[in-house]
mmCIF file of C-alpha atoms in Angstrom:
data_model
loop_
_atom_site.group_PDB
_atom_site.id
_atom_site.type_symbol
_atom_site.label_atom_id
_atom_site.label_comp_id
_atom_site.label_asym_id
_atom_site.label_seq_id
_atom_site.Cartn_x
_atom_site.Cartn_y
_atom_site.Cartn_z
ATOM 1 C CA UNK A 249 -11.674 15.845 20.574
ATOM 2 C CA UNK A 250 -12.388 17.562 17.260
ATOM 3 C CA UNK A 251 -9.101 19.191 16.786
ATOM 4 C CA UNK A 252 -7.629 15.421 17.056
ATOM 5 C CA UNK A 253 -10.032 14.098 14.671
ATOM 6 C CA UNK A 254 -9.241 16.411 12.066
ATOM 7 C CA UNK A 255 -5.653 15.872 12.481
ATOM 8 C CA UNK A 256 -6.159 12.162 12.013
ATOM 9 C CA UNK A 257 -8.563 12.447 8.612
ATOM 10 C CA UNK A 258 -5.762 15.274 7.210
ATOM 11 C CA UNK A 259 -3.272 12.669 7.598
ATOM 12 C CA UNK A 260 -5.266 9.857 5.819
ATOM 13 C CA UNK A 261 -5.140 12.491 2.875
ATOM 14 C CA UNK A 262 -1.788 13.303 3.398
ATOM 15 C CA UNK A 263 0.017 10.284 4.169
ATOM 16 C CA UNK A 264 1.531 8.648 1.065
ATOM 17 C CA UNK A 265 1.307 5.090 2.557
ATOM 18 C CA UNK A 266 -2.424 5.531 3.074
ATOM 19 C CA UNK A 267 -2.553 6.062 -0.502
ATOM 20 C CA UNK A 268 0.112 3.501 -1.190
ATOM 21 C CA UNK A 269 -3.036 0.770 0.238
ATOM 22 C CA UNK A 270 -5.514 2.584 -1.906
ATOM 23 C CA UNK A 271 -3.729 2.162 -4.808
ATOM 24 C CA UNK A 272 -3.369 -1.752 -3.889
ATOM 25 C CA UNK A 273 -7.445 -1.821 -3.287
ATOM 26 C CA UNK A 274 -7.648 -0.811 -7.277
ATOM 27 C CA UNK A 275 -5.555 -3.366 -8.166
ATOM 28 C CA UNK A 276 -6.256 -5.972 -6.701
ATOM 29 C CA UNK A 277 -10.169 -4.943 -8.250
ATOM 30 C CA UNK A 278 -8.411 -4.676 -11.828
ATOM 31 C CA UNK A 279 -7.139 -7.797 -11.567
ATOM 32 C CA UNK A 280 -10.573 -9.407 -10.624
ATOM 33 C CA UNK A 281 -11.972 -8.108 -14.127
ATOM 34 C CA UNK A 282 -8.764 -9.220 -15.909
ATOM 35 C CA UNK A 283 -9.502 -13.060 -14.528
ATOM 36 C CA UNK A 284 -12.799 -12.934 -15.261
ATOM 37 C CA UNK A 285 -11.774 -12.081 -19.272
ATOM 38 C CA UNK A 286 -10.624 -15.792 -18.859
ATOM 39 C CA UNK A 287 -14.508 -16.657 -19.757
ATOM 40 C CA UNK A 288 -14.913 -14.988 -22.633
ATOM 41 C CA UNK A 289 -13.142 -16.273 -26.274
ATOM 42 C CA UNK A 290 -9.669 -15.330 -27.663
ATOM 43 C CA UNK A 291 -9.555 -14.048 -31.406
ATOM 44 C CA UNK A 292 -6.126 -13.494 -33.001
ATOM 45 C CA UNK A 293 -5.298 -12.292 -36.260
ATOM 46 C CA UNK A 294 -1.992 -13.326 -38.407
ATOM 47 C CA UNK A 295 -0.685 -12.083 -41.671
ATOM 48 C CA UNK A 296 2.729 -12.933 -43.096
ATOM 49 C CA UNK A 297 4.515 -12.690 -46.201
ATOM 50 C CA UNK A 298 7.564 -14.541 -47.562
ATOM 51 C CA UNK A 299 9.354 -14.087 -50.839
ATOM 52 C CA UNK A 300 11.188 -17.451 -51.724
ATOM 53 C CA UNK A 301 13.627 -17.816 -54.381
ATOM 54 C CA UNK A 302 14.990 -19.696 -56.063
ATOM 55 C CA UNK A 303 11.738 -22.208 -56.177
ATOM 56 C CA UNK A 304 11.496 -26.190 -57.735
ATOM 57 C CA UNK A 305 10.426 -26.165 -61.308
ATOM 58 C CA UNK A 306 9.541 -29.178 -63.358
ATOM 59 C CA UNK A 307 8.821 -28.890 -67.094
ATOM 60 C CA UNK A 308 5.736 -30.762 -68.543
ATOM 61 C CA UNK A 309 5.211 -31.141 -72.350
ATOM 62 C CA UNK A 310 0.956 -30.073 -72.673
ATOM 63 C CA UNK A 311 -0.167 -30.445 -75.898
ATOM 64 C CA UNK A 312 2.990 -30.782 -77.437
ATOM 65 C CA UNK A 313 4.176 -27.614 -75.883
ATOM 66 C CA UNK A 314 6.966 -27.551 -73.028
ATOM 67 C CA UNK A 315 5.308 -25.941 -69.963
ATOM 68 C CA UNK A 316 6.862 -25.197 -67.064
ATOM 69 C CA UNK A 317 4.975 -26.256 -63.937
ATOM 70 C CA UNK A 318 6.301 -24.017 -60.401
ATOM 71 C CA UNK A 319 5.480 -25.827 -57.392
ATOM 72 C CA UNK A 320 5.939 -23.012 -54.960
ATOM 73 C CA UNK A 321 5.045 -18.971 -55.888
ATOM 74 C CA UNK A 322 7.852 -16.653 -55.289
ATOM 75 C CA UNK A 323 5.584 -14.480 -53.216
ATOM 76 C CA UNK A 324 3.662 -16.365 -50.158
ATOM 77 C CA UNK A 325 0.758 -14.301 -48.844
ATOM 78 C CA UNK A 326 -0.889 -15.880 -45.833
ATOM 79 C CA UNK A 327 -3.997 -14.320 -43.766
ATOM 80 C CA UNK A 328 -6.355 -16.138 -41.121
ATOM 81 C CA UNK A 329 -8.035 -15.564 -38.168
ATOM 82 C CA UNK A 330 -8.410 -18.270 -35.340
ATOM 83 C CA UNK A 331 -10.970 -18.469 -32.262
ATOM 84 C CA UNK A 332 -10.492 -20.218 -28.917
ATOM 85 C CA UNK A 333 -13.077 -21.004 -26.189
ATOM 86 C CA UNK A 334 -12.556 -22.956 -23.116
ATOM 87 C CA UNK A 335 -15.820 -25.013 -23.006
ATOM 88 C CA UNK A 336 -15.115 -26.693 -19.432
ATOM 89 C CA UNK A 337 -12.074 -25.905 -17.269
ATOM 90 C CA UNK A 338 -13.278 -28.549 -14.005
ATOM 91 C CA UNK A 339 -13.159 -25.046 -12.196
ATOM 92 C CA UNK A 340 -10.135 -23.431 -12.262
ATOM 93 C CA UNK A 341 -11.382 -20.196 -13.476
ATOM 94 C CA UNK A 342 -13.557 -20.378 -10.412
ATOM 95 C CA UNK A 343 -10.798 -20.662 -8.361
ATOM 96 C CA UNK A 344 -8.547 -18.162 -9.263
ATOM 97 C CA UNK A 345 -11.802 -15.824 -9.163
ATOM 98 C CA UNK A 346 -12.054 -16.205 -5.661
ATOM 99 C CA UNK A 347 -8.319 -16.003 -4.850
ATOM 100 C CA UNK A 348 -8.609 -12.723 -6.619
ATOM 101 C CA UNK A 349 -11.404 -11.771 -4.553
ATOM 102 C CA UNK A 350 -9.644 -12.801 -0.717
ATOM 103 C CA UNK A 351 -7.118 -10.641 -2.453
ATOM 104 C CA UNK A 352 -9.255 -7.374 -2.711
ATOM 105 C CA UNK A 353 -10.548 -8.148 0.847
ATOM 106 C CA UNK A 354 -6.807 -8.258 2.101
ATOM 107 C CA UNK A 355 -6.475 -5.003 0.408
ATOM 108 C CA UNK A 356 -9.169 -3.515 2.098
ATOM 109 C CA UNK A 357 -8.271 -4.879 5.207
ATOM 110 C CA UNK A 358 -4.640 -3.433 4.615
ATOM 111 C CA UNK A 359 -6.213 -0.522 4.130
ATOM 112 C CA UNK A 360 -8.335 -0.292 6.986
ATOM 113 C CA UNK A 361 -4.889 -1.419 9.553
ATOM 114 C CA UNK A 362 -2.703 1.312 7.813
ATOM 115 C CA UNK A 363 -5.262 4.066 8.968
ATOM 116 C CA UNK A 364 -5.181 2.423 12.080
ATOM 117 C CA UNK A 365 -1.876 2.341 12.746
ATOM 118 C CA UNK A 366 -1.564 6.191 11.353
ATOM 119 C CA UNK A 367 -4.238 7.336 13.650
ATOM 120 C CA UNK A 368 -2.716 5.801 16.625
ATOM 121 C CA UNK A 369 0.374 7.317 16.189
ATOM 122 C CA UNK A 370 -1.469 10.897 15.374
ATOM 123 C CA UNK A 371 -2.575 10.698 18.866
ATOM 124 C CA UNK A 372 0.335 9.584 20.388
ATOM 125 C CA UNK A 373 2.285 12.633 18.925
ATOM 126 C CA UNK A 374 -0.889 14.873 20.032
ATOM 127 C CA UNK A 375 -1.278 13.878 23.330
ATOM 128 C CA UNK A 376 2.984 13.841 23.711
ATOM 129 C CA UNK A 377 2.672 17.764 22.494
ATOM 130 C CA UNK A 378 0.172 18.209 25.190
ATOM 131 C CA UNK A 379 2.616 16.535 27.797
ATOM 132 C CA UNK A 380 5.458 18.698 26.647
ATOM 133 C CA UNK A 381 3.511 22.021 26.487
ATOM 134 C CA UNK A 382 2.571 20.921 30.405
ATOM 135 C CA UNK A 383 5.896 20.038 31.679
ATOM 136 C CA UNK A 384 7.263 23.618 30.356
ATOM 137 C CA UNK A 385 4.707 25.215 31.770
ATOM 138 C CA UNK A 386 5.783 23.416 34.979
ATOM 139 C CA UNK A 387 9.429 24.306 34.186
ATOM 140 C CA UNK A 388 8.517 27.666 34.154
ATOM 141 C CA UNK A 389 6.887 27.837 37.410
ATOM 142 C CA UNK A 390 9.813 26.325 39.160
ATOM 143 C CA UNK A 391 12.148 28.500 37.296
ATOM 144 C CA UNK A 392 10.603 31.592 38.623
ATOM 145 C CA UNK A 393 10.139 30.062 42.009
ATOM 146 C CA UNK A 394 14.003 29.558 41.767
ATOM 147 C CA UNK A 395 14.625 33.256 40.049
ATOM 148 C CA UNK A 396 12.267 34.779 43.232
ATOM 149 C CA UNK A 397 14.659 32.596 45.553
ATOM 150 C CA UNK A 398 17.730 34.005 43.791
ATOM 151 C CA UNK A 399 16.375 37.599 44.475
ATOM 152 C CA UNK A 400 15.858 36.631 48.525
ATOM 153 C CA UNK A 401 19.475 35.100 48.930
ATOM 154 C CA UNK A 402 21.056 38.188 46.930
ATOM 155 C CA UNK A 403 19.261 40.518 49.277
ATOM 156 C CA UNK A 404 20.455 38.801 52.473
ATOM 157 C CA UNK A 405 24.292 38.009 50.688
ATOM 158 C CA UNK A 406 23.849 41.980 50.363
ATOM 159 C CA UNK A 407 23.058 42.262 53.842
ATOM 160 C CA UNK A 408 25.588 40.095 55.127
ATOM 161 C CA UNK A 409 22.787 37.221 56.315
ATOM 162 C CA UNK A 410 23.906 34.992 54.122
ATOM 163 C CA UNK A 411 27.164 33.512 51.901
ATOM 164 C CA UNK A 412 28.020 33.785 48.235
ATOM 165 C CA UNK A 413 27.811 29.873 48.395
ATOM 166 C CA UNK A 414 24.006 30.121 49.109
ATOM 167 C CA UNK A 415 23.917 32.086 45.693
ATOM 168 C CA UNK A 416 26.363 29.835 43.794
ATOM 169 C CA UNK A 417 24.099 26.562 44.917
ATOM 170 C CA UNK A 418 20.669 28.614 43.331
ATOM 171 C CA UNK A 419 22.423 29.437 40.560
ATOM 172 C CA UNK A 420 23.086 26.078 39.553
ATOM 173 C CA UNK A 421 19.918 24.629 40.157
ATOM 174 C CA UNK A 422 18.175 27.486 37.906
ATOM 175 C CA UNK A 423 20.616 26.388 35.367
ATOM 176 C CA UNK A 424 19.785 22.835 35.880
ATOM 177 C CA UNK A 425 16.219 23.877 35.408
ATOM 178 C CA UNK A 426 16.675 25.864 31.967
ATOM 179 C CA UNK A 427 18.649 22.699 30.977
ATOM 180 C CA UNK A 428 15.785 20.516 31.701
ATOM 181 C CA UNK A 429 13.376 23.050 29.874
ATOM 182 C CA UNK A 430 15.538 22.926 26.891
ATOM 183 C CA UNK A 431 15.487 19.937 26.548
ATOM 184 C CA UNK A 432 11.555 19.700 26.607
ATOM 185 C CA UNK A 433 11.191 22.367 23.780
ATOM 186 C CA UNK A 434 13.440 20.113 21.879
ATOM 187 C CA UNK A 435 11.416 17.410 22.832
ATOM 188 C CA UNK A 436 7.840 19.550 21.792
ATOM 189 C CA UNK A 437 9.688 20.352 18.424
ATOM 190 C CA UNK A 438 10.542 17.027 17.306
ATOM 191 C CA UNK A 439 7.120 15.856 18.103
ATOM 192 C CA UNK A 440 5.534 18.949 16.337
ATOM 193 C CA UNK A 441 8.180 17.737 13.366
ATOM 194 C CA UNK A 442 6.530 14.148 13.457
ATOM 195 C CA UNK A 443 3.287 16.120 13.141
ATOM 196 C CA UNK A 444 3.755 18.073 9.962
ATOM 197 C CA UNK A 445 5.440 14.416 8.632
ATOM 198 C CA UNK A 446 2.386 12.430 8.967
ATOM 199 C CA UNK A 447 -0.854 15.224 8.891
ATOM 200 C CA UNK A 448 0.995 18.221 7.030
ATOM 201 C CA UNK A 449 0.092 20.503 10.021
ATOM 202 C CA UNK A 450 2.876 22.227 11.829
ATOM 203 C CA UNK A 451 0.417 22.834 14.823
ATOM 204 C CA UNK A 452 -1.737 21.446 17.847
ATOM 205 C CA UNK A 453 -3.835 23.002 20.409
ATOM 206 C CA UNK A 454 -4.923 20.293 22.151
ATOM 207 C CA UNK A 455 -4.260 21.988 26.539
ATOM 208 C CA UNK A 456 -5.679 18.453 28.170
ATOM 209 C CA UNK A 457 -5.604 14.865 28.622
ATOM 210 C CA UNK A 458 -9.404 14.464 27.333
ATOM 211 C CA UNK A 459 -9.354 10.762 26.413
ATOM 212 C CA UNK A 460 -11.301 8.161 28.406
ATOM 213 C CA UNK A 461 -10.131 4.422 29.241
ATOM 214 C CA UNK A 462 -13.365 2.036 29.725
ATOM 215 C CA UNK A 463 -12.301 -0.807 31.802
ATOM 216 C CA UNK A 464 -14.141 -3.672 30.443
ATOM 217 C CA UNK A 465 -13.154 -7.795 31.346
ATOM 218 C CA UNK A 466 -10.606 -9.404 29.582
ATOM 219 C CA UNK A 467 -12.752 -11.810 27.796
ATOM 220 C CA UNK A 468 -14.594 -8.915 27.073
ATOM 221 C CA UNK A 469 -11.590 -7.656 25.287
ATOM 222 C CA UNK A 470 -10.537 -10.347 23.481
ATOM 223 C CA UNK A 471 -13.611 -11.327 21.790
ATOM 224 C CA UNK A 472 -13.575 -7.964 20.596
ATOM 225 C CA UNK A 473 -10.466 -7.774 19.831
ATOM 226 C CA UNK A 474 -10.910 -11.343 17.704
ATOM 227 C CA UNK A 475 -13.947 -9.535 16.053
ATOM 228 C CA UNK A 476 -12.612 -6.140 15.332
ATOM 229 C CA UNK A 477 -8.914 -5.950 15.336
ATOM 230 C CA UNK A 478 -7.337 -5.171 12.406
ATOM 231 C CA UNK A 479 -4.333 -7.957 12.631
ATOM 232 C CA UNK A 480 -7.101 -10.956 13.395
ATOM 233 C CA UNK A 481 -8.302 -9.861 9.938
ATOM 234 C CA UNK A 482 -5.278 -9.517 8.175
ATOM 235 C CA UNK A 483 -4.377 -13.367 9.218
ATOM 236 C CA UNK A 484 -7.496 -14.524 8.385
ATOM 237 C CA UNK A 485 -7.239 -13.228 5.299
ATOM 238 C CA UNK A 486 -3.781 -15.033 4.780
ATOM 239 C CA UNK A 487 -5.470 -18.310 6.113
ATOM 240 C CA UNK A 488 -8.000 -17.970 3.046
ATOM 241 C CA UNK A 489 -5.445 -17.217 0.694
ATOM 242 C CA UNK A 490 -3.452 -20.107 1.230
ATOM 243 C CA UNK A 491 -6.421 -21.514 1.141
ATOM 244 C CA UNK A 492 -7.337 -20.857 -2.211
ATOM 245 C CA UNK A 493 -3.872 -21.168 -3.303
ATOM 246 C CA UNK A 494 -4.181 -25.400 -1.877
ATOM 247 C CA UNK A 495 -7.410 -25.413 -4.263
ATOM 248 C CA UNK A 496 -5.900 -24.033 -7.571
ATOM 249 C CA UNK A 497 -2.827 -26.236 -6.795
ATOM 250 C CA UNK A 498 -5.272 -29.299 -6.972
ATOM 251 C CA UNK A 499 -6.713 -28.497 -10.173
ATOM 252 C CA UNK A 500 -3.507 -28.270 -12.181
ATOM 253 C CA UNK A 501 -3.650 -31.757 -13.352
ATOM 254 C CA UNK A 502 -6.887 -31.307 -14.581
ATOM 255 C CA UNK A 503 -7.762 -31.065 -18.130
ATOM 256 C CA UNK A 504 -9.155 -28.244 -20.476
ATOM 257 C CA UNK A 505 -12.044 -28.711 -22.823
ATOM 258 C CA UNK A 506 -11.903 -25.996 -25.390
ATOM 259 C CA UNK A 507 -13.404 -25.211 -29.271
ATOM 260 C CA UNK A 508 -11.002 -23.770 -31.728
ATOM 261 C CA UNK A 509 -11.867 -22.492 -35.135
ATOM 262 C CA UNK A 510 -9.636 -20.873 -37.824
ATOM 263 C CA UNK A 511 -10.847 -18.975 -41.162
ATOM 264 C CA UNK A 512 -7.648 -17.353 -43.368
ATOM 265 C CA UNK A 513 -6.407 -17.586 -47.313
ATOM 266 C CA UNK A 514 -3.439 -17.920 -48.719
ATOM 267 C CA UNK A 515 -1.745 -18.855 -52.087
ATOM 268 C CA UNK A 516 0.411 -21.506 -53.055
ATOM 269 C CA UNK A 517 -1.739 -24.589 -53.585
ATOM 270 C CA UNK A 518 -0.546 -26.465 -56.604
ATOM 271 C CA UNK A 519 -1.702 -26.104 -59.412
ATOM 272 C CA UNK A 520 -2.907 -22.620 -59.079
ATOM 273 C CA UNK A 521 -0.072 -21.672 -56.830
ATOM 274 C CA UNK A 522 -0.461 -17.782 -57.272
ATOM 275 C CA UNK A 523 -4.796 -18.080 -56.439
ATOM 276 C CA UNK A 524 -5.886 -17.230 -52.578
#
């Protein structure tokens, strides 16, 4: 019924664990685009500078003159940048991509069985308020069935048709009764707790048992159940992961073809040790 359905989309915004799967759907997408920066070329930058002293010094007579010849400047500047591409990767890449992408499917999947299981348990706890609300209103009538009873036997006790036993015996039944009604409120209340735990909502309507059961055969059910059920998905899914994981395992052994190039300056080349 309406009222039910509304309860069960109010808890798929409400319920952290639904949004616990969601979460898992965007990462599991995230990573995707993270794997598939594999294919495109890493630049890094490095700078460094060292100060070394003391350094080796050699004197050289030029031109008659002593001149001191430093193999190594006191101040080391070095700069460069360096670029790697993997040229050929015998499909690795490829591989991870699509264990990345049974991931997101899991995910989705997960996602899908978590509602599931939320919604089935949203109309367990509906239909169970429905039960209790019924049964009280049962208690009720045999309560004042029992009460009206009370009245008759009090009348005769009063009349001397009947013995204070008679009364004693009613009694306890009606407080058998209002035990056993008790106990359903308590009952109604903890399922009305479970209610505002999983949808937020402290109330349900619902008066009837308005569901319908189609009978169908049991092949009938199981191919469906193969097709559509949540859990068949879910270990399909694992079957592909492991899959997937079986194909990246065979690939480890397999080489890397790759270009690097560097560009950067720095000083210290003899014999003009202080020039970039």
């Amino acid at each position: 019924n309406t009222e039910l359905k509304n309860l069960i989309s109010q808890s798929f915004a409400y319920f952290p664990k639904v949004k616990e799967a969601e979460n898992a759907v965007n990462t599991a997408q995230q990573k995707i685009e993270l794997t598939k920066l594999n294919e495109m070329p890493t630049v890094a930058a490095t700078g460094s500078y060292m100060y070394v002293a003391p350094v080796a010094k050699v004197t050289f007579p030029v031109n008659g003159v002593d001149t001191k010849l430093q193999f190594q400047p006191n101040h080391n500047y070095n700069a460069n940048v360096a670029g790697n591409y993997v040229l050929y990767d015998f499909g690795r890449l490829k591989a991870n991509i699509e264990r990345n992408k049974v991931e997101l499917q899991f995910a989705k999947d997960n996602v899908d069985y978590v509602k599931a299981q939320l919604a089935n348990q949203v109309a367990v706890i509906y239909y169970n308020v429905v039960y209790f609300q019924k049964a009280i209103s049962i208690q009720d009538t045999v309560l004042n069935y029992l009460n009206e009873n009370k009245k008759i036997v009090q009348s005769k006790l009063n009349n001397g048709d009947a013995l204070k036993i008679d009364l004693l015996n009613i009694q306890a039944s009606i407080d058998n009764e209002q035990n056993r009604k008790i106990d359903l409120q308590n009952s109604l209340q903890k399922q009305l707790n479970l209610l505002s735990y999983t949808t937020g909502k402290t109330i349900a309507n619902g008066t009837q048992f308005d569901f319908d059961i189609n009978t169908n055969s049991i092949e009938a059910l199981l191919n469906n159940a193969v097709a559509n059920n949540i859990d068949f998905k879910l270990a399909k899914n694992r079957i592909k992961l492991a899959e997937t994981d079986i194909a990246i395992s065979k690939l480890q052994d397999k080489p890397t073809i790759a270009a690097t190039a560097g560009l950067g300056f720095r000083n210290g080349y003899v014999p003009e040790i202080q020039k970039f």
